[in-house]
mmCIF file of C-alpha atoms in Angstrom:
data_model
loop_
_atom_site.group_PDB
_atom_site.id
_atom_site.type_symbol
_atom_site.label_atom_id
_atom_site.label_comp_id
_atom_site.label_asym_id
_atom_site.label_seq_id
_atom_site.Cartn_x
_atom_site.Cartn_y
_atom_site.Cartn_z
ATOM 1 C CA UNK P 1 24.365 -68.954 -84.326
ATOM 2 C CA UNK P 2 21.034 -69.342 -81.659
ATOM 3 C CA UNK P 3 18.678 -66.418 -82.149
ATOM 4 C CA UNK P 4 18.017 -64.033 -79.639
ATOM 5 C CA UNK P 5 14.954 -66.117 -78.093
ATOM 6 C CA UNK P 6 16.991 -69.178 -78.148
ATOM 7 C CA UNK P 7 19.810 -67.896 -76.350
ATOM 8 C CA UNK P 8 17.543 -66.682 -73.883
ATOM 9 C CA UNK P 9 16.128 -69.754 -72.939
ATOM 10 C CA UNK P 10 19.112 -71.754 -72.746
ATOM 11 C CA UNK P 11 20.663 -71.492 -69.017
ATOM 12 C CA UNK P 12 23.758 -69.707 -69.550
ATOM 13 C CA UNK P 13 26.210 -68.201 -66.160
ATOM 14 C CA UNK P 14 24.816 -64.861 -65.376
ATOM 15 C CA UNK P 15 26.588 -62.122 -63.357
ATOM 16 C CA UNK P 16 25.266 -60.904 -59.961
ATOM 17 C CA UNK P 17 25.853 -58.317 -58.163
ATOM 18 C CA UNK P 18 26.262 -59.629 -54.504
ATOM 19 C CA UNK P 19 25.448 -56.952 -51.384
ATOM 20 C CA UNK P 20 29.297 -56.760 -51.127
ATOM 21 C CA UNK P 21 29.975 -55.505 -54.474
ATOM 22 C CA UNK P 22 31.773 -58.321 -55.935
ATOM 23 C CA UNK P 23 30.361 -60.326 -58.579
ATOM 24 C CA UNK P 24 29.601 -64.710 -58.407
ATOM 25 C CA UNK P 25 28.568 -66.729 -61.739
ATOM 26 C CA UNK P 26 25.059 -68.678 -61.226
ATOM 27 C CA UNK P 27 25.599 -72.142 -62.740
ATOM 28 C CA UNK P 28 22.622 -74.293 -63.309
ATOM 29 C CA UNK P 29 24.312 -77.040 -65.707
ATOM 30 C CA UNK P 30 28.067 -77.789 -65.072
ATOM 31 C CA UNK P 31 28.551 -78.739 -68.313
ATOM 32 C CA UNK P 32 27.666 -75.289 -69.920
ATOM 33 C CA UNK P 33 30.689 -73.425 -68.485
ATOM 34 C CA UNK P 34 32.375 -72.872 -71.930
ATOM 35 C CA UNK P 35 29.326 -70.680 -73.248
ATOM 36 C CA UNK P 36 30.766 -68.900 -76.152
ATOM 37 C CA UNK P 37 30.118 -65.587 -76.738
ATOM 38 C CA UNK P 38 28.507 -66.688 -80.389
ATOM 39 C CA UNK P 39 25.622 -68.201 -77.579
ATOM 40 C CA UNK P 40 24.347 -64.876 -76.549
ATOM 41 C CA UNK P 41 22.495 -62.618 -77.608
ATOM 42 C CA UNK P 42 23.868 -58.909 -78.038
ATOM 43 C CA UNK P 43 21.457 -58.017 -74.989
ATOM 44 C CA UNK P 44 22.911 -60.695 -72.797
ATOM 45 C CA UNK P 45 26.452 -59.748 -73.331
ATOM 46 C CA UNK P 46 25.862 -56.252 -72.573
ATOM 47 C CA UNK P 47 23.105 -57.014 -69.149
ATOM 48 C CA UNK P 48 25.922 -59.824 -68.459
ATOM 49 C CA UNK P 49 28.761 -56.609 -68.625
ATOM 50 C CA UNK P 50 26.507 -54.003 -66.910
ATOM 51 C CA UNK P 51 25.990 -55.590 -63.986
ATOM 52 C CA UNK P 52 30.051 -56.266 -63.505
ATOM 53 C CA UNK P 53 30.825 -52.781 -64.117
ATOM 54 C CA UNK P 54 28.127 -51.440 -62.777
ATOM 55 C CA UNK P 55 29.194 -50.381 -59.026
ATOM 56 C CA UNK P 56 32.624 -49.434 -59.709
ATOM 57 C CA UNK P 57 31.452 -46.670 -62.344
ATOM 58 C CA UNK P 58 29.160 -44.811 -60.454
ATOM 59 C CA UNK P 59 25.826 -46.621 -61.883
ATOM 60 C CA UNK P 60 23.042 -46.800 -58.925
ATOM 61 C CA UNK P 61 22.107 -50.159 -57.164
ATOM 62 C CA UNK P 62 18.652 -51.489 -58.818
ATOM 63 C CA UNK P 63 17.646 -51.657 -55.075
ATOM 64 C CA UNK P 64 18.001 -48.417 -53.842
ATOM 65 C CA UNK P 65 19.106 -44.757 -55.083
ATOM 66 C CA UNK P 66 19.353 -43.485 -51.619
ATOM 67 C CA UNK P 67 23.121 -42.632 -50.607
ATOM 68 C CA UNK P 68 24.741 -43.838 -47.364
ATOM 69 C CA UNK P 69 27.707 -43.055 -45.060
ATOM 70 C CA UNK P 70 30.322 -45.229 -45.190
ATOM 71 C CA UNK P 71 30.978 -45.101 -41.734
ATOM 72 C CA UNK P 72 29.233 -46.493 -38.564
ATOM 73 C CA UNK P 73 26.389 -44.855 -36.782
ATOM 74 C CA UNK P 74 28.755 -44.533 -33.586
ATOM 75 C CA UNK P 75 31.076 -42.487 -35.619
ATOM 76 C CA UNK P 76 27.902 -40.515 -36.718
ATOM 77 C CA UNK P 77 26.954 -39.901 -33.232
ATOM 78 C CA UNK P 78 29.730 -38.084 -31.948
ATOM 79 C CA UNK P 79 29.916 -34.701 -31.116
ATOM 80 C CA UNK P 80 32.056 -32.171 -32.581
ATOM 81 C CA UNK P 81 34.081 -29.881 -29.681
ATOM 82 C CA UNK P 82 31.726 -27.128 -28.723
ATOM 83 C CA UNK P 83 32.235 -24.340 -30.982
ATOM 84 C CA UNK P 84 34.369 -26.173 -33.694
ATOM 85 C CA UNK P 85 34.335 -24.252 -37.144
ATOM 86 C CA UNK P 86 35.255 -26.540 -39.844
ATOM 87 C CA UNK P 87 38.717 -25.677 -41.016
ATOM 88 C CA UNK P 88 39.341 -25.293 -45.331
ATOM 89 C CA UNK P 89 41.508 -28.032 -46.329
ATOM 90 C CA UNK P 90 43.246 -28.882 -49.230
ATOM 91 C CA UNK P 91 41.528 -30.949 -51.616
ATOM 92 C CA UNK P 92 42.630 -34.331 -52.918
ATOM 93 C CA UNK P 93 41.491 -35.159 -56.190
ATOM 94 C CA UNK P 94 42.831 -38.802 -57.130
ATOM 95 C CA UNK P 95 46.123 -37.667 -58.097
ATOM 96 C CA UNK P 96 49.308 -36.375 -56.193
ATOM 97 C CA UNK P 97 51.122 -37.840 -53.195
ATOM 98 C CA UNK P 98 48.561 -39.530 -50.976
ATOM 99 C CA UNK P 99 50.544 -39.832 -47.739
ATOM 100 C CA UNK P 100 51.146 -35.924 -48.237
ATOM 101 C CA UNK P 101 47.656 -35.271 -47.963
ATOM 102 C CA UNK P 102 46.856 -37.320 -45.146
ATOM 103 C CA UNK P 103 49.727 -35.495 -43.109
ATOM 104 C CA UNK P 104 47.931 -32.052 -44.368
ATOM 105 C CA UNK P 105 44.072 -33.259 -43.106
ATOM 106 C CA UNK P 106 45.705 -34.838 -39.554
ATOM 107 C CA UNK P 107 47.646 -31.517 -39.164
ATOM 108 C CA UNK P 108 44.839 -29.033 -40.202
ATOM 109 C CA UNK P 109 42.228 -31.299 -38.145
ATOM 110 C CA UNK P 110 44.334 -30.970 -34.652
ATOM 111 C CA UNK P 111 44.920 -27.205 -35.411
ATOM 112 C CA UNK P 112 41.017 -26.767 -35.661
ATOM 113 C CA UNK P 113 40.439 -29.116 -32.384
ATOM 114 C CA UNK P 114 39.039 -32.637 -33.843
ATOM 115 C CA UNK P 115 41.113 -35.691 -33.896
ATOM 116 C CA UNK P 116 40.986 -39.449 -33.339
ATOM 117 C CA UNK P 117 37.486 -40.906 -34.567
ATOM 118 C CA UNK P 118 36.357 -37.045 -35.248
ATOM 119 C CA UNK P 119 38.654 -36.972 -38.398
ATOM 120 C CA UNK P 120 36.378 -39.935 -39.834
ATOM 121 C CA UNK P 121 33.486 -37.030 -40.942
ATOM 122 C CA UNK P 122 35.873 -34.493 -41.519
ATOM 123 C CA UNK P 123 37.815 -36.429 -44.202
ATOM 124 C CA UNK P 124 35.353 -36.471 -47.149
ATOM 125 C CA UNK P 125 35.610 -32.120 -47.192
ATOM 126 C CA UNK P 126 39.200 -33.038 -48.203
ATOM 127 C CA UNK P 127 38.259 -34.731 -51.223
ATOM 128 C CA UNK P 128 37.036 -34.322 -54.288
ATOM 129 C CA UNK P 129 37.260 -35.882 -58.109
ATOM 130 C CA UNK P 130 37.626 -39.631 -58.009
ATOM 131 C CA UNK P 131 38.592 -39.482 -54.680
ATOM 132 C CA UNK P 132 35.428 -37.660 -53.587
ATOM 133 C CA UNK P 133 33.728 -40.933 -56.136
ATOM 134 C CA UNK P 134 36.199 -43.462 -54.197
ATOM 135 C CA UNK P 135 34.899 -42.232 -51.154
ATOM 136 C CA UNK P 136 30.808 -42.184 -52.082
ATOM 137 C CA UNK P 137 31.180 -46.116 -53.449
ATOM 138 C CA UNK P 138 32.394 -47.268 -50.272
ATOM 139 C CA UNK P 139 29.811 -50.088 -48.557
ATOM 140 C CA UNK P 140 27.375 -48.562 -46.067
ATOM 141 C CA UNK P 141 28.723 -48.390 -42.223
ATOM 142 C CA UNK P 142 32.218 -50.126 -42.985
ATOM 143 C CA UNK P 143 34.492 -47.646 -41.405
ATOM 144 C CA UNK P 144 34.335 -47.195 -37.400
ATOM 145 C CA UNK P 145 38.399 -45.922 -37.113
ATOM 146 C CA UNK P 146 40.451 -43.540 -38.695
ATOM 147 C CA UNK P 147 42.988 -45.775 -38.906
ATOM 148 C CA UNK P 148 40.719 -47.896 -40.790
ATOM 149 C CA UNK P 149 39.743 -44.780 -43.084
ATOM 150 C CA UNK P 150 43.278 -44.178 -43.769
ATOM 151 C CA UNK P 151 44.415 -47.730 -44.679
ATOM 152 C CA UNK P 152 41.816 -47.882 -47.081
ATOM 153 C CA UNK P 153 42.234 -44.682 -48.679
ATOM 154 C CA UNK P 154 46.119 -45.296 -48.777
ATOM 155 C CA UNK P 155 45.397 -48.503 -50.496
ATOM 156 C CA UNK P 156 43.165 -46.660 -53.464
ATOM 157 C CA UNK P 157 45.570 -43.817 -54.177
ATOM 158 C CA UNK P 158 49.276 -44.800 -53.024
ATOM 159 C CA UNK P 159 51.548 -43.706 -55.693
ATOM 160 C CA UNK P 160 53.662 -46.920 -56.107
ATOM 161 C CA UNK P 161 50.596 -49.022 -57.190
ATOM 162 C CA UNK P 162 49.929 -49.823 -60.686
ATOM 163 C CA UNK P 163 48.239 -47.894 -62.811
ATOM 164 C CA UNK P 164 46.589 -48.957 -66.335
ATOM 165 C CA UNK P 165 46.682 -46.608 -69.222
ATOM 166 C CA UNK P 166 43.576 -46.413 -71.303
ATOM 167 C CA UNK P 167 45.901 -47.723 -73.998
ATOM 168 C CA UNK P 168 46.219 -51.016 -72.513
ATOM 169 C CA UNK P 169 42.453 -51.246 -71.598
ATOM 170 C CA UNK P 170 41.269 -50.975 -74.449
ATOM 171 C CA UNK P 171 44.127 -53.650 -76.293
ATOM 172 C CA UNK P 172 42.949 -55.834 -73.549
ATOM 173 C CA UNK P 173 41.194 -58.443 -75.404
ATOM 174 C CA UNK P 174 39.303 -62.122 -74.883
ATOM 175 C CA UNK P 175 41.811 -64.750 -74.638
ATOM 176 C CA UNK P 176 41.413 -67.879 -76.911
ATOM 177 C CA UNK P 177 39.550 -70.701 -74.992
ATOM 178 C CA UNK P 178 38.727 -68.159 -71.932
ATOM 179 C CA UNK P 179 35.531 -68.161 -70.871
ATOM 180 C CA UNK P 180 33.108 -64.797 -71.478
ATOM 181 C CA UNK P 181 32.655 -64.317 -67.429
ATOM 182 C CA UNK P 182 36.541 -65.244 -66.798
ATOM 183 C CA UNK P 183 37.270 -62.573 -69.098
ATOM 184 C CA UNK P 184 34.794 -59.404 -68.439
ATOM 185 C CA UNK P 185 36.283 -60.242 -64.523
ATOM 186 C CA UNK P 186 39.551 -59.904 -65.684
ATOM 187 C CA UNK P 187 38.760 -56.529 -68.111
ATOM 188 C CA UNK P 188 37.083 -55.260 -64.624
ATOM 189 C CA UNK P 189 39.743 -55.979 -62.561
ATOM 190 C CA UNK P 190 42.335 -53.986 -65.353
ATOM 191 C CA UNK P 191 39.577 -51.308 -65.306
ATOM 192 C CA UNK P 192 39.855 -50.482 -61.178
ATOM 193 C CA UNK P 193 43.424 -49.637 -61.459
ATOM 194 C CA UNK P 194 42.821 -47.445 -64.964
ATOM 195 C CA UNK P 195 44.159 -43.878 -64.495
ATOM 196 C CA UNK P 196 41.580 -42.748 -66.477
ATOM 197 C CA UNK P 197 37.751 -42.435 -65.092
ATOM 198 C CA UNK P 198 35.199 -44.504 -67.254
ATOM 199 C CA UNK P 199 31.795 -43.782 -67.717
ATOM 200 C CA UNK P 200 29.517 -46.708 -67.781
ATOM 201 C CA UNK P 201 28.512 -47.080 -71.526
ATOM 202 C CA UNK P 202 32.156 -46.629 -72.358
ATOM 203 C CA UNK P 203 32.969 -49.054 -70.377
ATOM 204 C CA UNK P 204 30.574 -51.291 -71.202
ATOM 205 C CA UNK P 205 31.486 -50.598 -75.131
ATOM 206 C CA UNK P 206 34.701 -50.807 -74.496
ATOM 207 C CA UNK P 207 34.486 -54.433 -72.445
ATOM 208 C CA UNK P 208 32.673 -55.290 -75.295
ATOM 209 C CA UNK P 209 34.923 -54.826 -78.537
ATOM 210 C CA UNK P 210 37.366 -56.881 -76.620
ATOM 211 C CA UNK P 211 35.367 -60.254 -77.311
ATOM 212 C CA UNK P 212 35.721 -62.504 -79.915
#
């Protein structure tokens, strides 16, 4: 077992977080792919399961803590009909029939006098719960349709996807031979389609008991 200032210095993969939100392995040795857990120090394993987890749960970017609009600055520039009071809608909080709820916004949107690329800034007032959070952790400037809004939200919340029970994240568990990066990718992928919102430490705990 390497002490903590030996497993530091010995070039082990690391986790980044790229500008896209998805997460690459830094190699600098080929040959020391099959780092075994017993190789790290407790600090590594939890910095190397922080930064994985990090976006998805809410946790700030170590760049910025500003917060930015997930649609373009054309959509941002449009004008709202002269006089337009923004209508109540229902909310939509993660759960329920997404499609339903799209019909609902659409519907109350025209009645009110927006449509087309005007429903892009009206939809996050129809959100709120981990749909309001899906919505905030999109990337900056992404969205310049509603179409492309919809898709995207439809793909998040459509009933018929999977969903993973808290149950089977947390029996989720390091295979034998799999490498440590192989498997807190595969706990985080599990993780995005958990029914249940995790906070970041319990996440990271959680990621964490599943090593051997």
């Amino acid at each position: 077992m390497q002490t903590p200032e030996t497993a530091e210095s010995s070039q082990t993969p690391v986790v980044k977080a790229t500008d896209k939100g998805k997460n690459v392995v830094q190699e600098n040795q080929p040959q020391q792919q099959s780092v075994s857990v017993a190789s790290l120090s407790v600090q590594q394993l939890q910095d190397m399961i922080a930064n994985s987890i990090r976006a998805q749960y809410g946790g700030p970017p170590q760049t910025t803590f500003t917060y930015s609009k997930p649609y373009t600055k054309r959509i941002d520039s449009l004008r709202m009909p002269l006089g337009y009071q923004p209508p109540k809608f229902q909310q939509f909080d993660g759960k329920g029939n997404p499609k339903q709820h799209i019909a609902h916004f659409v519907e109350t949107c025209e009645n009110a006098g927006s449509r087309g690329y005007q429903l892009v800034r009206q939809f996050v007032r129809s959100l709120k719960g981990n749909a309001f959070e899906w919505y905030t952790d999109l990337e900056p400037e992404v969205i310049d349709r509603w179409e492309q809004l919809e898709k995207e939200f439809l793909n998040r919340f459509y009933s018929t996807r999977r969903t993973v029970s808290m149950m089977e994240l947390t029996n989720t568990k390091q295979r034998k031979g799999e490498l440590v990066i192989d498997y807190i990718n595969r706990w985080r992928a599990l993780s995005l389609d958990c029914k249940d919102r995790l906070t970041e430490l319990s996440a990271v705990e959680m990621c964490t008991q599943g090593m051997h």
